[in-house]
Coordinates of N, CA, C and O in Angstrom, one line a residue:
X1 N -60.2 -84.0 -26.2 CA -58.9 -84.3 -26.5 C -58.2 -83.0 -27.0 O -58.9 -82.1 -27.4
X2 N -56.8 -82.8 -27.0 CA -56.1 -82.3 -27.4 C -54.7 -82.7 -28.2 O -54.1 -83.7 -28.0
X3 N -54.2 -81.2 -29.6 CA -53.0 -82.1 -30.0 C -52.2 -80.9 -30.2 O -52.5 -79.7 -30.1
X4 N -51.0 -81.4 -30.5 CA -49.5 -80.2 -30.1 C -49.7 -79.9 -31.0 O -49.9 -80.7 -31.9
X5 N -49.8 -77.9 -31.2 CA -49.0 -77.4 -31.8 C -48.2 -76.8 -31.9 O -48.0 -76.0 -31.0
X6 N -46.8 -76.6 -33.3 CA -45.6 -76.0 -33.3 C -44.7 -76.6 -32.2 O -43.8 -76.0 -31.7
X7 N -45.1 -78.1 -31.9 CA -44.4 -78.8 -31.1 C -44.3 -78.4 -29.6 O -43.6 -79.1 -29.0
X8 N -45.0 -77.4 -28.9 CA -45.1 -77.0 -27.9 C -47.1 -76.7 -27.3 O -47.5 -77.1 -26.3
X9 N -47.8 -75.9 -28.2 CA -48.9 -75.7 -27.7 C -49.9 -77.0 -27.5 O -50.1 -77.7 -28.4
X10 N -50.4 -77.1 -26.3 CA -51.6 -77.9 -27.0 C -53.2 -77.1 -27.0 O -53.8 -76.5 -26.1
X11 N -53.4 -77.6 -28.6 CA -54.9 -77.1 -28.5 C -55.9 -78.1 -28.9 O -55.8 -79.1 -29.5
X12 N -56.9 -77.6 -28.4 CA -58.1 -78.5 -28.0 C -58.7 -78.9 -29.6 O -58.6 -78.1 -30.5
X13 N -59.3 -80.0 -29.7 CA -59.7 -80.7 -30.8 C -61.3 -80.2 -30.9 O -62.0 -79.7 -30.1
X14 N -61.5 -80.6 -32.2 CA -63.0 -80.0 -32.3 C -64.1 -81.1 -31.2 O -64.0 -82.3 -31.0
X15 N -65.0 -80.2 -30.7 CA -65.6 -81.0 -29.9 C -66.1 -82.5 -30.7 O -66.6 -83.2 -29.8
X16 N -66.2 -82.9 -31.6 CA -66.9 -84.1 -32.1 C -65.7 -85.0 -31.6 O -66.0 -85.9 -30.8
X17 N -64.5 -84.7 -31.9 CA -63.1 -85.6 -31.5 C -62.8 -86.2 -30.2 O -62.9 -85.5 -29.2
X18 N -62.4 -87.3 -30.2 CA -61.6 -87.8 -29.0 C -60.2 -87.3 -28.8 O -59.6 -86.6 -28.0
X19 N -59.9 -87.9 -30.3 CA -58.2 -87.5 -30.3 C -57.7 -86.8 -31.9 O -58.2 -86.9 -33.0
X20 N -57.1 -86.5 -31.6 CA -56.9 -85.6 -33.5 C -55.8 -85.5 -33.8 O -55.0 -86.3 -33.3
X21 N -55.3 -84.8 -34.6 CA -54.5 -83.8 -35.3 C -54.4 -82.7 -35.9 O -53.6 -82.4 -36.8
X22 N -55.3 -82.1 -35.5 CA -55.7 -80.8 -36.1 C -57.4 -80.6 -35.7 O -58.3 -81.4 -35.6
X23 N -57.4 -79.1 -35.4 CA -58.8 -78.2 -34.8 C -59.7 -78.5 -35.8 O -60.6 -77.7 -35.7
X24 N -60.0 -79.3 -36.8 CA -61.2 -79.2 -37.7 C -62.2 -80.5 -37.4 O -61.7 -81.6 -37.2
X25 N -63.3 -80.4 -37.4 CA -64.1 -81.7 -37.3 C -63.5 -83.3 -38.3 O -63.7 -84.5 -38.1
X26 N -62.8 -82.7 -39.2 CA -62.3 -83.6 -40.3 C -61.1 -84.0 -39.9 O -60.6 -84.6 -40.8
X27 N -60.3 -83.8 -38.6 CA -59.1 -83.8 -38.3 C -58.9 -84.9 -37.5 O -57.8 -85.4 -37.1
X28 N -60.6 -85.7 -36.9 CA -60.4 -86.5 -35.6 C -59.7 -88.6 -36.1 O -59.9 -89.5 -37.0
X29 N -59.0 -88.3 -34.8 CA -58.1 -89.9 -34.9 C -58.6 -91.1 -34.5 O -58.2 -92.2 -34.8
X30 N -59.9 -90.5 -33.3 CA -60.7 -91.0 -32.5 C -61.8 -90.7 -32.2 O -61.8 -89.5 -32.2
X31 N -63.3 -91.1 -31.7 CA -64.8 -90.6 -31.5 C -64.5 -91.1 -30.1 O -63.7 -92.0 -29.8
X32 N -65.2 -90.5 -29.3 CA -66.0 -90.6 -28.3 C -67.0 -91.7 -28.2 O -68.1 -91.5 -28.7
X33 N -66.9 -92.8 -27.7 CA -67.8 -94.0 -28.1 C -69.4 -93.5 -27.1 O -70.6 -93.7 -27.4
X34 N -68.8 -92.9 -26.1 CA -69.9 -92.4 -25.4 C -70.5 -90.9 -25.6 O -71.3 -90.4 -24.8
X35 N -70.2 -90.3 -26.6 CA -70.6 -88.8 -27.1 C -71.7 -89.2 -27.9 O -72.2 -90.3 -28.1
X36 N -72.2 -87.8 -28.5 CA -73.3 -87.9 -29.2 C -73.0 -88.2 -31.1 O -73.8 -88.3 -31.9
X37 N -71.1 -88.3 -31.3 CA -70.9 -88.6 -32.7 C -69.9 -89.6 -32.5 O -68.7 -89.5 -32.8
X38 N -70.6 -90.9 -31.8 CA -69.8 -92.0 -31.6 C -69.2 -92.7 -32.8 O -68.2 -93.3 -32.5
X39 N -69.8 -92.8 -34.2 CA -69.3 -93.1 -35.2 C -68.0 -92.4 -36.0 O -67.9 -91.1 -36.3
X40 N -66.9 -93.5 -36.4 CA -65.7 -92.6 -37.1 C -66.1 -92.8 -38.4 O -66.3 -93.9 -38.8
X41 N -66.4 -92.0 -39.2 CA -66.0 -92.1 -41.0 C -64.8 -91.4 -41.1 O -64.5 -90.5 -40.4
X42 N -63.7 -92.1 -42.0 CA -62.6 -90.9 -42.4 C -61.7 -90.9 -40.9 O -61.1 -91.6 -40.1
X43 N -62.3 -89.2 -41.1 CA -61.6 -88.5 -40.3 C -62.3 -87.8 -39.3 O -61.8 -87.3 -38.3
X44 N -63.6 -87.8 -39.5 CA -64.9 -87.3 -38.8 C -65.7 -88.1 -37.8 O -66.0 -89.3 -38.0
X45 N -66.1 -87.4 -36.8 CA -66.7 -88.0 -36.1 C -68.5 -88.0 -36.0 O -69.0 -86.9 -35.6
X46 N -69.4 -89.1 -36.3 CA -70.3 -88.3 -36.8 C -71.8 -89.1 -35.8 O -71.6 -89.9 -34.9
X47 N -72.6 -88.9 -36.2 CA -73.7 -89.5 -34.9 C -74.3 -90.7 -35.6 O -74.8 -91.7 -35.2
X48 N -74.2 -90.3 -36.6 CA -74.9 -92.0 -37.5 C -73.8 -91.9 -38.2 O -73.0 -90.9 -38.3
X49 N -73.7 -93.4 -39.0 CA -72.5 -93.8 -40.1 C -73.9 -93.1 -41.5 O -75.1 -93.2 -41.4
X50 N -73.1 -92.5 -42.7 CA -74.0 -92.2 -43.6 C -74.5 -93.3 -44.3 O -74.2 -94.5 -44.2
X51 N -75.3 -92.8 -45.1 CA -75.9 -94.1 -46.4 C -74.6 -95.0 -47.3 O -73.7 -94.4 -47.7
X52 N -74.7 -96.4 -47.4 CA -74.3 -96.8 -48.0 C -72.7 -97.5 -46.8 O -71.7 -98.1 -47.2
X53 N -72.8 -97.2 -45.9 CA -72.0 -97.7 -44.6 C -72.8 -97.6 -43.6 O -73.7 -96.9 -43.4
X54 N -72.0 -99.0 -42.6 CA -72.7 -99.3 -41.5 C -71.5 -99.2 -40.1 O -70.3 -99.2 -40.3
X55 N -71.9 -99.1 -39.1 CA -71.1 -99.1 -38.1 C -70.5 -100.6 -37.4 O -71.3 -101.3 -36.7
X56 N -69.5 -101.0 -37.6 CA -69.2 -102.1 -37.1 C -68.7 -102.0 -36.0 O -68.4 -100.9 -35.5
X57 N -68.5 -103.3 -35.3 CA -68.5 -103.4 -33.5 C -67.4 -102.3 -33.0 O -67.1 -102.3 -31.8
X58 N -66.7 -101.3 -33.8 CA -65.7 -100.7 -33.6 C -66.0 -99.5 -33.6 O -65.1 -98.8 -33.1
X59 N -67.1 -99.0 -33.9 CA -68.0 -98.1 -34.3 C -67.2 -97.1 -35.5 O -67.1 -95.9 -35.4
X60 N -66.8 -97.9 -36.5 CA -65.9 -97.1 -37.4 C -67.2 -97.5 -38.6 O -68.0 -98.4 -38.3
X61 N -67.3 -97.0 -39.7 CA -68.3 -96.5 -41.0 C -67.8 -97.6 -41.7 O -66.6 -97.4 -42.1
X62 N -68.3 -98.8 -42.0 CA -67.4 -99.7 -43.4 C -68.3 -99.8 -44.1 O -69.3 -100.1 -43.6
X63 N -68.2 -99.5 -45.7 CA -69.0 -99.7 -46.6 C -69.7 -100.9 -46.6 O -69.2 -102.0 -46.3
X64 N -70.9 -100.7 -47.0 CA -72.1 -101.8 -47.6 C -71.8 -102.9 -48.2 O -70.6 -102.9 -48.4
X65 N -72.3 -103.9 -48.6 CA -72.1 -104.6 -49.7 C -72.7 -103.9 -50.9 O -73.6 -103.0 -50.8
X66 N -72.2 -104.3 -51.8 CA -72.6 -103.4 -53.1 C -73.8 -103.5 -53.4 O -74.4 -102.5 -53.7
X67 N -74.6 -104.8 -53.4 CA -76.1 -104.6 -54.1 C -76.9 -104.0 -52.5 O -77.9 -104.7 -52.2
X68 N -76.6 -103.1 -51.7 CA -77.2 -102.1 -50.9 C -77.1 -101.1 -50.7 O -76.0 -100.7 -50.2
X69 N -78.1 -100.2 -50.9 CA -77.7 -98.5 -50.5 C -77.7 -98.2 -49.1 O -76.9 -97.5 -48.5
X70 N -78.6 -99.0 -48.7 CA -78.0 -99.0 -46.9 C -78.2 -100.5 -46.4 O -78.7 -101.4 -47.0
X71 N -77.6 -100.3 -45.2 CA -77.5 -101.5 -44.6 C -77.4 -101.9 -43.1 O -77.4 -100.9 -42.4
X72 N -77.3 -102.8 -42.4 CA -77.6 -102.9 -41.2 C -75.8 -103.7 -40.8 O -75.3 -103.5 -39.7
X73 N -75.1 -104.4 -41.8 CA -73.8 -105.2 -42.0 C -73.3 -105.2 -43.0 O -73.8 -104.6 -43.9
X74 N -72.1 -105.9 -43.5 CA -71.3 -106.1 -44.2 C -71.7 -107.7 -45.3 O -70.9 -108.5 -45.8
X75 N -72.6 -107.7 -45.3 CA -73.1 -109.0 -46.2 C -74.0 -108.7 -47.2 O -73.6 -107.6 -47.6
X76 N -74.9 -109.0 -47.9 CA -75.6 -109.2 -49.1 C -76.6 -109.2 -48.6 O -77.3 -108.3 -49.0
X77 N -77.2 -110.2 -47.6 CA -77.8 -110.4 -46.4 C -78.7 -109.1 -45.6 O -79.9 -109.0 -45.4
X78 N -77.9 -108.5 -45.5 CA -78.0 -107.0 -44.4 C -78.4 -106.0 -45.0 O -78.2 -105.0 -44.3
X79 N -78.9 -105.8 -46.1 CA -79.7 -104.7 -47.1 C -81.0 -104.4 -45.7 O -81.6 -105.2 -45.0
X80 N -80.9 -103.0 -45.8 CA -81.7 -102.2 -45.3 C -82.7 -102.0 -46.5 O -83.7 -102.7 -46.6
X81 N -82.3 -100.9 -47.5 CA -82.5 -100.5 -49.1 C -81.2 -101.5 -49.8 O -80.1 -102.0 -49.5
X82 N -82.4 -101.2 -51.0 CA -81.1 -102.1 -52.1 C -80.8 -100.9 -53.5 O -81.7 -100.2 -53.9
X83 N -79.7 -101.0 -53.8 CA -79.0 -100.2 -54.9 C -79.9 -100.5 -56.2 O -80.8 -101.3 -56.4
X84 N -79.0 -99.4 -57.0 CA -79.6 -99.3 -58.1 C -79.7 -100.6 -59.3 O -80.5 -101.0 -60.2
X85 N -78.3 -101.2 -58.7 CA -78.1 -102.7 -59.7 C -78.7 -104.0 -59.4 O -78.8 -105.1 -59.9
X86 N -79.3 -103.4 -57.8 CA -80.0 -104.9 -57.3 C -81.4 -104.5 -57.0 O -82.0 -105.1 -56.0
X87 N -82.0 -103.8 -57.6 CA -83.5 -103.1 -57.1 C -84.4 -103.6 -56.6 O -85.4 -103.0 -56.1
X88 N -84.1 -105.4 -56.4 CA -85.5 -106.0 -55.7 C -84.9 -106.6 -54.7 O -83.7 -106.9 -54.6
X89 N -85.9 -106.7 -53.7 CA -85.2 -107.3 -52.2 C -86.1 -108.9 -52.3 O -87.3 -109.1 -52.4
X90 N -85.1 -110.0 -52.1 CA -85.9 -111.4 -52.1 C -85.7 -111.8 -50.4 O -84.6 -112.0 -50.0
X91 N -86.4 -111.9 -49.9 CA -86.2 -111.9 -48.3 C -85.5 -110.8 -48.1 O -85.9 -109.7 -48.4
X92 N -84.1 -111.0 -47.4 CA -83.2 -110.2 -47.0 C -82.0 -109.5 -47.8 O -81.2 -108.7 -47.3
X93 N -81.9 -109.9 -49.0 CA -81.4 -109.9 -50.1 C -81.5 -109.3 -51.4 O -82.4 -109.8 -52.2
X94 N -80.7 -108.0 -51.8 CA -81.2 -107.6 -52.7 C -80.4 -108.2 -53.9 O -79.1 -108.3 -53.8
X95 N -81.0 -108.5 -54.8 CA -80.9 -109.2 -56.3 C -81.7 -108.5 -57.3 O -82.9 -108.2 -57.2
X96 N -80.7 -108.3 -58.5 CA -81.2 -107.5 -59.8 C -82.1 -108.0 -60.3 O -82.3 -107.2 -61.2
X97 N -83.2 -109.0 -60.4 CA -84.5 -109.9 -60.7 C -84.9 -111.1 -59.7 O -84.1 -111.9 -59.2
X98 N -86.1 -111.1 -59.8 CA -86.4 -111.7 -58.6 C -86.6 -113.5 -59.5 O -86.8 -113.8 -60.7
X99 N -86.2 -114.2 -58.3 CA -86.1 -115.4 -58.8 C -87.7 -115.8 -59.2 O -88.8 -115.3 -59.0
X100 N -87.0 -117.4 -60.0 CA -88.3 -118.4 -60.3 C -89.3 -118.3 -59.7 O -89.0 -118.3 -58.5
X101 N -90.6 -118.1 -60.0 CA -91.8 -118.5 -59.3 C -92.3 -116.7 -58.7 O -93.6 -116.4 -58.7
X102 N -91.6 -115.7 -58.3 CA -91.3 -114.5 -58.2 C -92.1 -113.0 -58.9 O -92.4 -112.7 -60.1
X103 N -92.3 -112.5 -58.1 CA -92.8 -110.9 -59.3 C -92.1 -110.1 -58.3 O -91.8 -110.5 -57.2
X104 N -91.8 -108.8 -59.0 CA -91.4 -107.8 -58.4 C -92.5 -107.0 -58.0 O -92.9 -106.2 -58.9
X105 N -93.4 -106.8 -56.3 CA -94.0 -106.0 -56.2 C -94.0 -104.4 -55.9 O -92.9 -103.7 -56.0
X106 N -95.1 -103.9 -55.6 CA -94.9 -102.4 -55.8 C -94.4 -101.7 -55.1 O -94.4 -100.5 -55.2
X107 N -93.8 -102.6 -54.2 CA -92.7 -102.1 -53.0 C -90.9 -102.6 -53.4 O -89.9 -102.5 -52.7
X108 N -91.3 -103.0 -54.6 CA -90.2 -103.8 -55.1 C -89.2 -104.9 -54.1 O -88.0 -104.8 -53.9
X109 N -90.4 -105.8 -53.4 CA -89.9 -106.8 -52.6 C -90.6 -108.2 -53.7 O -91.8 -108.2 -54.1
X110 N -89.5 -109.1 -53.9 CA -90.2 -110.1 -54.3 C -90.7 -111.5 -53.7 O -90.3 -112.4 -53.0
X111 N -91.8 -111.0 -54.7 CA -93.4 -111.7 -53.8 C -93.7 -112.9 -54.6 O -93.6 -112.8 -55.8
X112 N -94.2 -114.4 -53.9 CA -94.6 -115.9 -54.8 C -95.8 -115.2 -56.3 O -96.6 -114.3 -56.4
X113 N -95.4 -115.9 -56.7 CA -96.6 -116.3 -58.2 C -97.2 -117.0 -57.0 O -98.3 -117.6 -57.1
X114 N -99.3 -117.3 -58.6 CA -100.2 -118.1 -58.0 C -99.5 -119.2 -58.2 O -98.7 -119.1 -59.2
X115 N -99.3 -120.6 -57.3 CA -99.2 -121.2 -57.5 C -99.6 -122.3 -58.9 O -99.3 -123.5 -59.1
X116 N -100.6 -121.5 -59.9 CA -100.7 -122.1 -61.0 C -99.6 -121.8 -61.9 O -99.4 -122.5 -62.8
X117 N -98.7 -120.4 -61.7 CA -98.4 -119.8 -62.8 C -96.7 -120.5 -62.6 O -96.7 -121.2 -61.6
X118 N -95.3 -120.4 -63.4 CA -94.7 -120.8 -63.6 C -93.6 -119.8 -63.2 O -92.7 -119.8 -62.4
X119 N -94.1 -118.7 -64.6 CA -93.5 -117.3 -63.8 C -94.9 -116.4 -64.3 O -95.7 -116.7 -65.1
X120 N -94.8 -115.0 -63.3 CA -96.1 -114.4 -63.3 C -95.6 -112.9 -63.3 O -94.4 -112.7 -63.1
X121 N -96.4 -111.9 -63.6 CA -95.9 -110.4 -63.4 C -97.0 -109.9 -62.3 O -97.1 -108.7 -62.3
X122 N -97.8 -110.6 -61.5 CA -98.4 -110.3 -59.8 C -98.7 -111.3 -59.2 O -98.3 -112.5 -59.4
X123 N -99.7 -110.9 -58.4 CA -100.3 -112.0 -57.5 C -101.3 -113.1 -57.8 O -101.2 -114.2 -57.2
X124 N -102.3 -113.0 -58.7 CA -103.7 -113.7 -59.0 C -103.0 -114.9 -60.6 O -102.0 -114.8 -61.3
X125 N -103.5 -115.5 -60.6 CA -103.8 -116.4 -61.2 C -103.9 -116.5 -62.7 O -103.6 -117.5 -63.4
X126 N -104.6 -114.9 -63.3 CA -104.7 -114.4 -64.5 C -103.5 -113.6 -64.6 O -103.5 -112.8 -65.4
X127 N -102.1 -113.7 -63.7 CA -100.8 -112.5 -64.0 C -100.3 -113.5 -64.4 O -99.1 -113.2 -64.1
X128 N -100.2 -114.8 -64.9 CA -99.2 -115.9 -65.4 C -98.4 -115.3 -66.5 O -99.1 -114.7 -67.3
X129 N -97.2 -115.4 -66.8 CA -96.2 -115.1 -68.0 C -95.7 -116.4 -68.4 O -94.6 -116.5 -68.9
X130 N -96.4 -117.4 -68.1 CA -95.3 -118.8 -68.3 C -96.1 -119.7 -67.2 O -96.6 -119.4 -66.2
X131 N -95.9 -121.1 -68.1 CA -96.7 -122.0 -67.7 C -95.9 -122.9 -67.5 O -94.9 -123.0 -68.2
X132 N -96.3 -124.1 -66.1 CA -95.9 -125.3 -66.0 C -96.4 -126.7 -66.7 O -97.4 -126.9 -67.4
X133 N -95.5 -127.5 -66.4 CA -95.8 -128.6 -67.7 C -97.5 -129.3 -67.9 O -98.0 -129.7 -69.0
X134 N -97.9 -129.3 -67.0 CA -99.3 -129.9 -66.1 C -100.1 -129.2 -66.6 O -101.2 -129.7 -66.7
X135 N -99.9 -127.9 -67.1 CA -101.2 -126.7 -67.7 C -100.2 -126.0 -68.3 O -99.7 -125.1 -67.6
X136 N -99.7 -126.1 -69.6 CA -99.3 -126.0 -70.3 C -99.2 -124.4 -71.1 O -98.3 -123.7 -71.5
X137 N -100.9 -124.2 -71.0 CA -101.0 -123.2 -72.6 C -101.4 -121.5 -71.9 O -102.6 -121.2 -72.0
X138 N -101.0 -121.0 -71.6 CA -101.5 -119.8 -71.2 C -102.4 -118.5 -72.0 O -101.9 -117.7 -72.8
X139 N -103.1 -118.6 -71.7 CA -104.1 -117.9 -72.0 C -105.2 -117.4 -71.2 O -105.9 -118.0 -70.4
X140 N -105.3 -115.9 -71.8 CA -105.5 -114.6 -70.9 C -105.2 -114.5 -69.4 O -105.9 -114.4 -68.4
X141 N -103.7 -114.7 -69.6 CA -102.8 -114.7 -68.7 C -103.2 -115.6 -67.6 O -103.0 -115.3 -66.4
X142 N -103.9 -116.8 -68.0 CA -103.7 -118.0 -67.0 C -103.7 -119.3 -67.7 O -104.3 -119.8 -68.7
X143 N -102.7 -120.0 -66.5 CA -102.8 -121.7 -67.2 C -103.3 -122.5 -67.6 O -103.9 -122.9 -66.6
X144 N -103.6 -123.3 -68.8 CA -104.5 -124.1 -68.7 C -104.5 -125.6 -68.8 O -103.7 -125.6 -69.7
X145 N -104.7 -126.5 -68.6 CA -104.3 -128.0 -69.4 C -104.8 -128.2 -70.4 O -104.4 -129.2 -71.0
X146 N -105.8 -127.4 -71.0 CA -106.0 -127.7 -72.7 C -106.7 -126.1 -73.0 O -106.8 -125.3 -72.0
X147 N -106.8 -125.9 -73.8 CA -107.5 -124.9 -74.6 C -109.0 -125.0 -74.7 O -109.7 -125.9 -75.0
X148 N -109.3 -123.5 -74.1 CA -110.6 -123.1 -74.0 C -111.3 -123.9 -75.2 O -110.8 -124.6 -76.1
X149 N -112.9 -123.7 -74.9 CA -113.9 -124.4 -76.5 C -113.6 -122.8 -77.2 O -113.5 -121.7 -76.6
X150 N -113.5 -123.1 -78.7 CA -113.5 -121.9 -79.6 C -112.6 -121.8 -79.6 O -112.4 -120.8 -80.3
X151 N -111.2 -122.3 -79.0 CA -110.2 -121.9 -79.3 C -109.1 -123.4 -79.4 O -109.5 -124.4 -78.9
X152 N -107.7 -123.4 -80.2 CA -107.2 -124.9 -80.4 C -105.8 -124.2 -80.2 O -105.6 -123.0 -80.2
X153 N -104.9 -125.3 -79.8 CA -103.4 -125.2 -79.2 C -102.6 -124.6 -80.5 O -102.5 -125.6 -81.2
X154 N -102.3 -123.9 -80.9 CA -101.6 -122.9 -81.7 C -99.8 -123.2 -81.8 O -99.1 -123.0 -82.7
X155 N -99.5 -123.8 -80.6 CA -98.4 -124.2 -80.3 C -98.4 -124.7 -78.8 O -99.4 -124.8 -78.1
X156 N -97.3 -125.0 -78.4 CA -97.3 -125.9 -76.9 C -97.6 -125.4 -76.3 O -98.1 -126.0 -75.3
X157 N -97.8 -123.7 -76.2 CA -97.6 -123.2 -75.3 C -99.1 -122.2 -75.1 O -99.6 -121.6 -74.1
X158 N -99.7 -122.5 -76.9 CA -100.5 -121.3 -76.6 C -102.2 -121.6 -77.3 O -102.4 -122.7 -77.8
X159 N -103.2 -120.6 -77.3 CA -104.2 -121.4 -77.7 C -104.4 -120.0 -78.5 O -104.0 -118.8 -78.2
X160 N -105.1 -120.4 -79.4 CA -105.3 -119.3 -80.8 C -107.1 -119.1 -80.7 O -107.7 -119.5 -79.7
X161 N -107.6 -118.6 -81.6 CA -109.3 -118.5 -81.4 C -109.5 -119.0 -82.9 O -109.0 -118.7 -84.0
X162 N -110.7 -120.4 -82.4 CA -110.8 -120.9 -83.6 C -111.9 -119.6 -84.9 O -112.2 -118.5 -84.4
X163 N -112.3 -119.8 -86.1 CA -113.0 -119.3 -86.5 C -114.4 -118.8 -85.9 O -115.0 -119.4 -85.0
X164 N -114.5 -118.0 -86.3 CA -116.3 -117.5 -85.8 C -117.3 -118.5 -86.4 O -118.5 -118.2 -86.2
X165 N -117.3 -119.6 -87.2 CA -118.4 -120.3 -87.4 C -118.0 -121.4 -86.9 O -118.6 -122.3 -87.5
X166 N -117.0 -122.0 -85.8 CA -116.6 -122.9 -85.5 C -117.1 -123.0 -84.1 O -117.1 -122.0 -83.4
X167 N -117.7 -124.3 -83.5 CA -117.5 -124.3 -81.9 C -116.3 -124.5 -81.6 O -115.7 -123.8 -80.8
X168 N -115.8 -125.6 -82.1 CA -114.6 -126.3 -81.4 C -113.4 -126.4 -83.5 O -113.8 -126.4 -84.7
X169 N -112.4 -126.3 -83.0 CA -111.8 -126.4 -83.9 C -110.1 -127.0 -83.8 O -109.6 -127.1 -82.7
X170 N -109.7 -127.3 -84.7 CA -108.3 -128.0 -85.0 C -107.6 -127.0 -85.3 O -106.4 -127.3 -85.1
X171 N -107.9 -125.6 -85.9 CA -107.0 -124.6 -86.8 C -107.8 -123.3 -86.7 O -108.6 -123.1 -85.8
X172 N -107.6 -122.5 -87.6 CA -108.1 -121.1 -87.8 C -108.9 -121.0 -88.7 O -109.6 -119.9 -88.7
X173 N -109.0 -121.9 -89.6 CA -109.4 -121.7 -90.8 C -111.1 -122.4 -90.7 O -111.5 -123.3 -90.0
X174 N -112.0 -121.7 -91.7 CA -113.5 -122.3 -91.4 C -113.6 -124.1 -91.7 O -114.4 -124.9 -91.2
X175 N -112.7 -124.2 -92.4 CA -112.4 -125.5 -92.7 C -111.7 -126.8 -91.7 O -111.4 -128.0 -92.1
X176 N -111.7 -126.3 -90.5 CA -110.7 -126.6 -89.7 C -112.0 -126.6 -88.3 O -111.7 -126.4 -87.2
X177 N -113.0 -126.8 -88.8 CA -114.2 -126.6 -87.9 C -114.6 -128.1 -87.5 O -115.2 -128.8 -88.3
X178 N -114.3 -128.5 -86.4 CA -114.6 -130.1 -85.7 C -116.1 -129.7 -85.1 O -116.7 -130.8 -84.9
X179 N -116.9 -128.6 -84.9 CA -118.1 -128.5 -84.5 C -118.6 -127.6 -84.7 O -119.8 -127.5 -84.4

């Protein structure tokens, strides 16, 4: 392409340009859909759209959705990478913590709990953070429906270690010794 100057000359546009207004790579109006910098950002014509924009059917650069540093579209959906504010990817989707049932793994994609756990911080069975109603008490990071021997429900949720002269106990105290 070329564009007038001084209202009389025409001079040739930077080779990345279809059509312009001015000799500089930053000057183009139009890309070459069939060149080697088929994508428009701006004013530039460039061979990939950069990070954080994708090329739409127009082959023009439109920014990401925000919880994506790159992307494949224009949705939430279309995370390639995910940004700083949504760091975990749930399927296709990046979101700032990973849902119920969820851990964030070491690829920061999130990955199911054991199915014993409620919520968990990995994969096995001993990563439980939280228990369902059915196995209530968590301890050494897994569920249980009652509380180990030597040890008594402390609260709903948790089991305490009974005394050292106790087998089985109601409390903490030596006095609190059922066996």
């Amino acid at each position: 392409g070329s564009y007038l100057t001084n209202g009389v000359n025409c001079t040739v546009c930077d080779a990345t340009c279809d059509s312009c207004d001015g000799d500089s790579s930053a000057d183009c109006l139009s890309c070459d859909v069939s060149s080697s910098h088929p994508a428009q950002y701006g004013r530039s014509c460039l061979s990939v759209c950069p990070d954080g924009t994708y090329a739409d059917p127009s082959l023009h650069c439109v920014s990401c959705n925000s919880v994506c540093a790159t992307c494949s579209g224009g949705s939430s959906s279309d995370c390639v990478t995910c940004s700083a504010g949504a760091p975990f990817k749930s399927g296709t989707t990046c979101v700032a913590a990973c849902p119920s049932r969820e851990y964030a793994n070491a690829g920061s994609e999130c990955a199911s709990c054991d199915p014993t756990c409620a919520e968990c911080s990995g994969p096995n069975a001993s990563s439980c953070t939280a228990c369902p109603a059915h196995a209530p008490f968590l301890h050494g990071g897994q569920c249980l429906a009652t509380c180990p021997s030597t040890h008594y429900a402390s609260s709903a949720s948790a089991c305490s270690e009974c005394d050292a002269s106790c087998s089985t106990c109601g409390g903490s105290l030596p006095t609190d010794c059922l066996t």
